[in-house]
C-alpha cells in the first residue's frame, strides 16, 4: 500500500492508456494524434502511449502517488475500453504508488451498478471516473445515469467528473462527435444535492464555465476540484484566487498524465502565485482527506 507519509504528492488525475503495440480500432490512432497536437505532447503520436507499468515506474521514480483510471466510452466512440479489472490488477502489482479508480458508462444502468459493486468489493477500486462529453450524458439525468451513481454512493467511493472543454476530438471533423455541453459543471450541482454524502471531484478548471464550477465547489461540502489538464501558468485569475482562499482545502493536484506530465505541471505550479501555506494542501493534504486516509498512513 502507498506510504502516504513518504510520498511528496498525490496526482489525482492520471490515465491508464491502452497497452502499447496492440491492435487498435479504426480511428484510434487519429484520435490520439489529435490529443497529442492539442496538448503539444508526443504521448499518443506514433503509438507512444505509456503502459500502466510505465506510469508506475515514472511516478515511483518521482515519489508521487497517482490516482489512475481508464475511460469507458465504447458507446460514443466505438473504441474498445481498457478492462477495469486489468487496470485494477496492474494497480495491485504496483500498490506502493498507484491508487485504483475505474470507469463505467452510466448508460449501463443495472449492469453498470453491478460492475461498480464488484470492482469495489473484489478489486479494491477507490473511485470512478466519468466523462460526460465522451460518454454522452448530462450528469443530472436521473434516467440515464443515476442507477450507476447510486451504486457509487452506496459503496462509499469517490466520483470524478470531467468538466469543461476537452482535447478529445479537438480540431477533428465534427469534433469527433463530442458535445461540450454535457460537461458544464453546473449539472453536478444537482448530483451533489441528490448524493450529499458522495465525494464528487470536478476535473480540470472547467473552462469556459470556471465560475460555475467554483460556485458549485464552494456551495456543496462534498464537491472538490482537481487542477489537471492545464498548466498552472494558464489558470484563470479567479481560479487561483479561490484556490488561495475559500477553496484552499478543496483543491487537488492533478496532471492529466500522459497528456501533461507532472514534471511540467509541478514546475509551472512552483512559479505560479500560490500561497506557501496553500501549496502542501493542494499537493497532498487535501487528497488525503478525500481518500479518507489518516496522515500516518
mmCIF file of C-alpha atoms in Angstrom:
data_model
loop_
_atom_site.group_PDB
_atom_site.id
_atom_site.type_symbol
_atom_site.label_atom_id
_atom_site.label_comp_id
_atom_site.label_asym_id
_atom_site.label_seq_id
_atom_site.Cartn_x
_atom_site.Cartn_y
_atom_site.Cartn_z
ATOM 1 C CA UNK A 1 0.000 0.000 0.000
ATOM 2 C CA UNK A 2 1.039 3.589 -0.592
ATOM 3 C CA UNK A 3 3.001 5.014 2.321
ATOM 4 C CA UNK A 4 1.456 8.455 2.371
ATOM 5 C CA UNK A 5 3.997 9.663 4.881
ATOM 6 C CA UNK A 6 6.765 9.176 2.336
ATOM 7 C CA UNK A 7 5.285 10.346 -0.967
ATOM 8 C CA UNK A 8 5.766 14.021 -1.728
ATOM 9 C CA UNK A 9 2.473 14.495 -3.565
ATOM 10 C CA UNK A 10 -0.673 12.753 -4.857
ATOM 11 C CA UNK A 11 -1.565 13.209 -8.523
ATOM 12 C CA UNK A 12 -5.349 12.850 -8.565
ATOM 13 C CA UNK A 13 -5.769 12.554 -12.335
ATOM 14 C CA UNK A 14 -3.801 10.104 -14.486
ATOM 15 C CA UNK A 15 -4.973 7.980 -17.391
ATOM 16 C CA UNK A 16 -4.439 4.272 -17.946
ATOM 17 C CA UNK A 17 -3.936 4.129 -21.689
ATOM 18 C CA UNK A 18 -4.260 1.006 -23.808
ATOM 19 C CA UNK A 19 -1.189 -1.253 -23.695
ATOM 20 C CA UNK A 20 1.415 -0.425 -26.349
ATOM 21 C CA UNK A 21 1.703 -2.424 -29.563
ATOM 22 C CA UNK A 22 -1.818 -3.838 -29.521
ATOM 23 C CA UNK A 23 -4.297 -3.825 -32.380
ATOM 24 C CA UNK A 24 -6.273 -0.582 -32.269
ATOM 25 C CA UNK A 25 -9.747 0.200 -33.525
ATOM 26 C CA UNK A 26 -10.219 2.243 -36.707
ATOM 27 C CA UNK A 27 -9.750 5.931 -35.975
ATOM 28 C CA UNK A 28 -7.990 5.405 -32.662
ATOM 29 C CA UNK A 29 -4.568 6.477 -33.909
ATOM 30 C CA UNK A 30 -6.051 9.656 -35.390
ATOM 31 C CA UNK A 31 -7.823 10.356 -32.099
ATOM 32 C CA UNK A 32 -4.586 10.007 -30.129
ATOM 33 C CA UNK A 33 -2.650 12.088 -32.659
ATOM 34 C CA UNK A 34 -5.244 14.844 -32.230
ATOM 35 C CA UNK A 35 -4.798 14.696 -28.465
ATOM 36 C CA UNK A 36 -1.019 14.920 -28.856
ATOM 37 C CA UNK A 37 -1.379 18.000 -31.069
ATOM 38 C CA UNK A 38 -3.823 19.658 -28.663
ATOM 39 C CA UNK A 39 -1.564 19.176 -25.641
ATOM 40 C CA UNK A 40 1.672 19.703 -27.597
ATOM 41 C CA UNK A 41 2.915 16.446 -26.150
ATOM 42 C CA UNK A 42 4.344 13.436 -28.034
ATOM 43 C CA UNK A 43 2.287 10.973 -25.970
ATOM 44 C CA UNK A 44 -0.184 9.400 -28.364
ATOM 45 C CA UNK A 45 1.711 10.227 -31.527
ATOM 46 C CA UNK A 46 3.093 7.208 -33.373
ATOM 47 C CA UNK A 47 1.852 4.850 -30.680
ATOM 48 C CA UNK A 48 3.860 6.474 -27.892
ATOM 49 C CA UNK A 49 1.414 5.721 -25.087
ATOM 50 C CA UNK A 50 2.732 4.651 -21.682
ATOM 51 C CA UNK A 51 1.507 1.398 -20.192
ATOM 52 C CA UNK A 52 0.291 1.262 -16.605
ATOM 53 C CA UNK A 53 3.625 -0.295 -15.695
ATOM 54 C CA UNK A 54 5.431 2.596 -17.409
ATOM 55 C CA UNK A 55 3.286 5.020 -15.452
ATOM 56 C CA UNK A 56 4.041 3.300 -12.144
ATOM 57 C CA UNK A 57 7.782 3.417 -12.832
ATOM 58 C CA UNK A 58 7.621 7.111 -13.758
ATOM 59 C CA UNK A 59 5.740 8.057 -10.592
ATOM 60 C CA UNK A 60 7.806 5.785 -8.356
ATOM 61 C CA UNK A 61 10.964 7.492 -9.563
ATOM 62 C CA UNK A 62 9.483 10.833 -8.531
ATOM 63 C CA UNK A 63 7.966 9.549 -5.266
ATOM 64 C CA UNK A 64 4.487 10.744 -6.255
ATOM 65 C CA UNK A 65 1.367 8.615 -5.713
ATOM 66 C CA UNK A 66 -1.109 8.537 -8.610
ATOM 67 C CA UNK A 67 -4.843 8.002 -8.930
ATOM 68 C CA UNK A 68 -5.211 6.144 -12.240
ATOM 69 C CA UNK A 69 -8.188 5.075 -14.353
ATOM 70 C CA UNK A 70 -9.320 4.053 -17.862
ATOM 71 C CA UNK A 71 -12.366 5.642 -19.533
ATOM 72 C CA UNK A 72 -15.330 3.519 -20.638
ATOM 73 C CA UNK A 73 -16.557 5.386 -23.727
ATOM 74 C CA UNK A 74 -17.278 2.482 -26.082
ATOM 75 C CA UNK A 75 -20.864 3.556 -26.759
ATOM 76 C CA UNK A 76 -19.960 7.033 -28.031
ATOM 77 C CA UNK A 77 -16.527 6.460 -29.593
ATOM 78 C CA UNK A 78 -16.632 2.853 -30.766
ATOM 79 C CA UNK A 79 -13.199 2.291 -29.191
ATOM 80 C CA UNK A 80 -12.903 -0.792 -27.010
ATOM 81 C CA UNK A 81 -12.431 0.094 -23.414
ATOM 82 C CA UNK A 82 -9.432 -0.881 -21.346
ATOM 83 C CA UNK A 83 -10.663 -3.517 -18.879
ATOM 84 C CA UNK A 84 -11.255 -2.151 -15.398
ATOM 85 C CA UNK A 85 -10.203 -5.496 -13.982
ATOM 86 C CA UNK A 86 -6.903 -5.446 -15.861
ATOM 87 C CA UNK A 87 -6.106 -1.925 -14.727
ATOM 88 C CA UNK A 88 -7.014 -2.782 -11.135
ATOM 89 C CA UNK A 89 -4.801 -5.860 -11.317
ATOM 90 C CA UNK A 90 -1.866 -3.779 -12.527
ATOM 91 C CA UNK A 91 -2.531 -1.302 -9.732
ATOM 92 C CA UNK A 92 -2.407 -4.169 -7.231
ATOM 93 C CA UNK A 93 1.022 -5.106 -8.590
ATOM 94 C CA UNK A 94 2.131 -1.504 -8.063
ATOM 95 C CA UNK A 95 0.138 -0.628 -4.975
ATOM 96 C CA UNK A 96 3.083 1.225 -3.455
ATOM 97 C CA UNK A 97 2.435 4.071 -5.892
ATOM 98 C CA UNK A 98 -0.883 3.587 -7.793
ATOM 99 C CA UNK A 99 -4.395 4.191 -6.413
ATOM 100 C CA UNK A 100 -7.016 2.318 -8.492
ATOM 101 C CA UNK A 101 -10.050 4.072 -9.921
ATOM 102 C CA UNK A 102 -12.277 2.626 -12.641
ATOM 103 C CA UNK A 103 -14.775 3.813 -15.254
ATOM 104 C CA UNK A 104 -18.281 2.608 -16.100
ATOM 105 C CA UNK A 105 -20.524 4.167 -18.744
ATOM 106 C CA UNK A 106 -23.559 5.274 -16.693
ATOM 107 C CA UNK A 107 -25.884 4.243 -19.533
ATOM 108 C CA UNK A 108 -25.233 0.625 -18.494
ATOM 109 C CA UNK A 109 -27.769 1.008 -15.712
ATOM 110 C CA UNK A 110 -28.208 -2.051 -13.526
ATOM 111 C CA UNK A 111 -25.394 -3.913 -15.263
ATOM 112 C CA UNK A 112 -23.143 -0.916 -14.629
ATOM 113 C CA UNK A 113 -24.223 -0.784 -10.989
ATOM 114 C CA UNK A 114 -23.297 -4.444 -10.553
ATOM 115 C CA UNK A 115 -19.915 -3.746 -12.136
ATOM 116 C CA UNK A 116 -19.326 -0.847 -9.737
ATOM 117 C CA UNK A 117 -20.072 -3.020 -6.709
ATOM 118 C CA UNK A 118 -17.936 -5.899 -7.937
ATOM 119 C CA UNK A 119 -14.965 -3.667 -8.713
ATOM 120 C CA UNK A 120 -15.097 -2.086 -5.274
ATOM 121 C CA UNK A 121 -15.623 -5.290 -3.329
ATOM 122 C CA UNK A 122 -13.363 -7.640 -5.281
ATOM 123 C CA UNK A 123 -10.702 -5.331 -6.740
ATOM 124 C CA UNK A 124 -10.399 -2.563 -4.164
ATOM 125 C CA UNK A 125 -11.321 0.252 -6.562
ATOM 126 C CA UNK A 126 -11.464 3.578 -4.698
ATOM 127 C CA UNK A 127 -13.415 5.707 -7.150
ATOM 128 C CA UNK A 128 -14.927 6.068 -10.625
ATOM 129 C CA UNK A 129 -14.134 8.443 -13.491
ATOM 130 C CA UNK A 130 -16.990 9.801 -15.600
ATOM 131 C CA UNK A 131 -16.577 11.837 -18.789
ATOM 132 C CA UNK A 132 -19.948 13.383 -19.739
ATOM 133 C CA UNK A 133 -18.689 14.538 -23.150
ATOM 134 C CA UNK A 134 -17.018 11.238 -24.119
ATOM 135 C CA UNK A 135 -19.852 9.161 -22.627
ATOM 136 C CA UNK A 136 -22.641 11.417 -23.926
ATOM 137 C CA UNK A 137 -24.752 12.212 -20.863
ATOM 138 C CA UNK A 138 -25.885 15.026 -18.615
ATOM 139 C CA UNK A 139 -24.694 14.178 -15.074
ATOM 140 C CA UNK A 140 -28.051 15.195 -13.582
ATOM 141 C CA UNK A 141 -30.078 12.983 -15.943
ATOM 142 C CA UNK A 142 -31.671 10.643 -13.416
ATOM 143 C CA UNK A 143 -32.922 8.180 -16.002
ATOM 144 C CA UNK A 144 -29.626 7.968 -17.880
ATOM 145 C CA UNK A 145 -27.108 7.664 -15.076
ATOM 146 C CA UNK A 146 -28.445 7.671 -11.518
ATOM 147 C CA UNK A 147 -28.552 3.879 -11.195
ATOM 148 C CA UNK A 148 -24.756 3.760 -11.535
ATOM 149 C CA UNK A 149 -24.259 6.826 -9.329
ATOM 150 C CA UNK A 150 -26.460 5.274 -6.637
ATOM 151 C CA UNK A 151 -24.159 2.253 -6.612
ATOM 152 C CA UNK A 152 -21.138 4.532 -6.209
ATOM 153 C CA UNK A 153 -22.822 6.303 -3.313
ATOM 154 C CA UNK A 154 -23.796 3.024 -1.660
ATOM 155 C CA UNK A 155 -20.221 1.736 -1.902
ATOM 156 C CA UNK A 156 -18.827 4.949 -0.444
ATOM 157 C CA UNK A 157 -16.426 5.656 -3.310
ATOM 158 C CA UNK A 158 -15.300 8.894 -4.951
ATOM 159 C CA UNK A 159 -16.800 10.062 -8.242
ATOM 160 C CA UNK A 160 -14.616 12.144 -10.559
ATOM 161 C CA UNK A 161 -16.288 14.008 -13.431
ATOM 162 C CA UNK A 162 -14.630 15.646 -16.419
ATOM 163 C CA UNK A 163 -15.769 19.272 -16.668
ATOM 164 C CA UNK A 164 -15.291 21.962 -19.300
ATOM 165 C CA UNK A 165 -13.702 21.805 -22.718
ATOM 166 C CA UNK A 166 -11.798 18.687 -23.766
ATOM 167 C CA UNK A 167 -8.883 17.797 -26.002
ATOM 168 C CA UNK A 168 -10.880 14.770 -27.145
ATOM 169 C CA UNK A 169 -11.836 15.428 -30.751
ATOM 170 C CA UNK A 170 -10.371 18.933 -30.731
ATOM 171 C CA UNK A 171 -9.702 20.057 -34.305
ATOM 172 C CA UNK A 172 -11.167 16.865 -35.780
ATOM 173 C CA UNK A 173 -14.120 16.843 -38.158
ATOM 174 C CA UNK A 174 -17.251 17.472 -36.137
ATOM 175 C CA UNK A 175 -15.146 17.305 -33.008
ATOM 176 C CA UNK A 176 -15.297 13.506 -33.376
ATOM 177 C CA UNK A 177 -18.938 13.781 -32.321
ATOM 178 C CA UNK A 178 -18.036 15.091 -28.870
ATOM 179 C CA UNK A 179 -20.558 17.572 -27.445
ATOM 180 C CA UNK A 180 -19.087 20.038 -24.971
ATOM 181 C CA UNK A 181 -22.449 20.978 -23.437
ATOM 182 C CA UNK A 182 -22.585 17.827 -21.308
ATOM 183 C CA UNK A 183 -19.576 18.913 -19.247
ATOM 184 C CA UNK A 184 -20.885 22.145 -17.741
ATOM 185 C CA UNK A 185 -20.138 21.702 -14.003
ATOM 186 C CA UNK A 186 -23.457 23.283 -13.012
ATOM 187 C CA UNK A 187 -25.161 19.969 -13.823
ATOM 188 C CA UNK A 188 -23.137 18.471 -10.973
ATOM 189 C CA UNK A 189 -24.860 20.799 -8.523
ATOM 190 C CA UNK A 190 -27.911 18.543 -8.813
ATOM 191 C CA UNK A 191 -25.746 15.457 -8.308
ATOM 192 C CA UNK A 192 -24.252 16.986 -5.154
ATOM 193 C CA UNK A 193 -27.756 17.679 -3.828
ATOM 194 C CA UNK A 194 -29.050 14.203 -4.630
ATOM 195 C CA UNK A 195 -25.941 12.418 -3.283
ATOM 196 C CA UNK A 196 -24.802 14.686 -0.423
ATOM 197 C CA UNK A 197 -22.527 12.080 1.176
ATOM 198 C CA UNK A 198 -20.758 11.013 -2.034
ATOM 199 C CA UNK A 199 -17.418 12.769 -2.674
ATOM 200 C CA UNK A 200 -17.518 14.481 -6.081
ATOM 201 C CA UNK A 201 -14.426 15.812 -7.834
ATOM 202 C CA UNK A 202 -14.666 18.292 -10.692
ATOM 203 C CA UNK A 203 -11.810 17.549 -13.073
ATOM 204 C CA UNK A 204 -9.969 20.468 -14.723
ATOM 205 C CA UNK A 205 -10.646 24.222 -14.355
ATOM 206 C CA UNK A 206 -13.998 23.810 -16.206
ATOM 207 C CA UNK A 207 -13.299 26.352 -18.963
ATOM 208 C CA UNK A 208 -15.416 28.151 -20.170
ATOM 209 C CA UNK A 209 -17.572 27.558 -17.088
ATOM 210 C CA UNK A 210 -14.886 28.105 -14.458
ATOM 211 C CA UNK A 211 -17.009 30.375 -12.300
ATOM 212 C CA UNK A 212 -19.901 27.896 -12.329
ATOM 213 C CA UNK A 213 -17.544 25.180 -11.146
ATOM 214 C CA UNK A 214 -16.126 27.362 -8.385
ATOM 215 C CA UNK A 215 -19.656 28.202 -7.249
ATOM 216 C CA UNK A 216 -20.677 24.532 -7.026
ATOM 217 C CA UNK A 217 -17.456 23.600 -5.230
ATOM 218 C CA UNK A 218 -17.889 26.402 -2.690
ATOM 219 C CA UNK A 219 -21.569 25.772 -2.088
ATOM 220 C CA UNK A 220 -21.599 21.980 -1.737
ATOM 221 C CA UNK A 221 -19.459 20.438 1.046
ATOM 222 C CA UNK A 222 -18.944 17.153 -0.836
ATOM 223 C CA UNK A 223 -17.526 18.753 -4.006
ATOM 224 C CA UNK A 224 -13.795 19.134 -4.705
ATOM 225 C CA UNK A 225 -11.737 20.356 -7.662
ATOM 226 C CA UNK A 226 -8.783 18.667 -9.352
ATOM 227 C CA UNK A 227 -6.481 21.072 -11.170
ATOM 228 C CA UNK A 228 -5.494 18.792 -14.044
ATOM 229 C CA UNK A 229 -5.431 19.282 -17.788
ATOM 230 C CA UNK A 230 -3.957 22.784 -17.659
ATOM 231 C CA UNK A 231 -0.534 24.109 -16.839
ATOM 232 C CA UNK A 232 -0.899 26.257 -13.689
ATOM 233 C CA UNK A 233 0.545 29.216 -15.585
ATOM 234 C CA UNK A 234 -2.649 29.284 -17.658
ATOM 235 C CA UNK A 235 -5.122 29.062 -14.748
ATOM 236 C CA UNK A 236 -7.729 31.857 -14.798
ATOM 237 C CA UNK A 237 -7.024 34.505 -12.166
ATOM 238 C CA UNK A 238 -10.254 33.765 -10.323
ATOM 239 C CA UNK A 239 -9.375 30.070 -10.146
ATOM 240 C CA UNK A 240 -6.080 30.881 -8.409
ATOM 241 C CA UNK A 241 -7.811 33.405 -6.138
ATOM 242 C CA UNK A 242 -10.320 30.806 -4.916
ATOM 243 C CA UNK A 243 -7.577 28.173 -4.520
ATOM 244 C CA UNK A 244 -5.676 30.588 -2.297
ATOM 245 C CA UNK A 245 -8.686 31.377 -0.139
ATOM 246 C CA UNK A 246 -12.109 29.851 0.345
ATOM 247 C CA UNK A 247 -11.376 26.668 -1.625
ATOM 248 C CA UNK A 248 -7.844 26.065 -0.341
ATOM 249 C CA UNK A 249 -8.960 22.818 1.352
ATOM 250 C CA UNK A 250 -10.815 21.576 -1.723
ATOM 251 C CA UNK A 251 -8.208 21.852 -4.487
ATOM 252 C CA UNK A 252 -6.298 18.749 -5.641
ATOM 253 C CA UNK A 253 -3.099 18.426 -7.643
ATOM 254 C CA UNK A 254 -3.742 16.592 -10.905
ATOM 255 C CA UNK A 255 -1.672 16.448 -14.070
ATOM 256 C CA UNK A 256 -3.749 14.620 -16.737
ATOM 257 C CA UNK A 257 -0.869 12.218 -17.491
ATOM 258 C CA UNK A 258 0.224 11.404 -20.131
ATOM 259 C CA UNK A 259 -1.195 14.496 -21.853
ATOM 260 C CA UNK A 260 0.535 16.699 -19.290
ATOM 261 C CA UNK A 261 3.407 15.351 -17.215
ATOM 262 C CA UNK A 262 3.723 16.084 -13.504
ATOM 263 C CA UNK A 263 7.228 17.395 -14.204
ATOM 264 C CA UNK A 264 5.757 20.157 -16.326
ATOM 265 C CA UNK A 265 2.762 20.784 -14.042
ATOM 266 C CA UNK A 266 4.834 20.995 -10.860
ATOM 267 C CA UNK A 267 7.455 23.276 -12.412
ATOM 268 C CA UNK A 268 4.742 25.701 -13.509
ATOM 269 C CA UNK A 269 2.968 25.360 -10.148
ATOM 270 C CA UNK A 270 6.168 26.415 -8.392
ATOM 271 C CA UNK A 271 6.251 29.607 -10.448
ATOM 272 C CA UNK A 272 2.515 30.360 -10.104
ATOM 273 C CA UNK A 273 1.171 32.793 -7.453
ATOM 274 C CA UNK A 274 0.004 30.286 -4.851
ATOM 275 C CA UNK A 275 0.465 30.989 -1.159
ATOM 276 C CA UNK A 276 3.134 28.966 0.636
ATOM 277 C CA UNK A 277 0.626 27.639 3.176
ATOM 278 C CA UNK A 278 -1.707 26.508 0.388
ATOM 279 C CA UNK A 279 0.818 24.522 -1.663
ATOM 280 C CA UNK A 280 1.017 21.451 0.653
ATOM 281 C CA UNK A 281 -2.782 21.348 0.836
ATOM 282 C CA UNK A 282 -3.045 21.171 -2.942
ATOM 283 C CA UNK A 283 -0.177 18.749 -3.452
ATOM 284 C CA UNK A 284 -1.104 16.160 -0.843
ATOM 285 C CA UNK A 285 -3.149 17.016 2.235
ATOM 286 C CA UNK A 286 -6.496 17.642 0.525
ATOM 287 C CA UNK A 287 -6.163 14.372 -1.394
ATOM 288 C CA UNK A 288 -5.501 12.517 1.852
ATOM 289 C CA UNK A 289 -8.676 13.962 3.294
ATOM 290 C CA UNK A 290 -10.895 12.948 0.391
ATOM 291 C CA UNK A 291 -9.310 9.499 0.179
ATOM 292 C CA UNK A 292 -10.114 9.043 3.848
ATOM 293 C CA UNK A 293 -6.535 8.237 4.737
ATOM 294 C CA UNK A 294 -5.024 9.110 8.104
ATOM 295 C CA UNK A 295 -1.930 11.288 7.972
ATOM 296 C CA UNK A 296 0.111 8.435 9.428
ATOM 297 C CA UNK A 297 -0.840 6.069 6.574
#
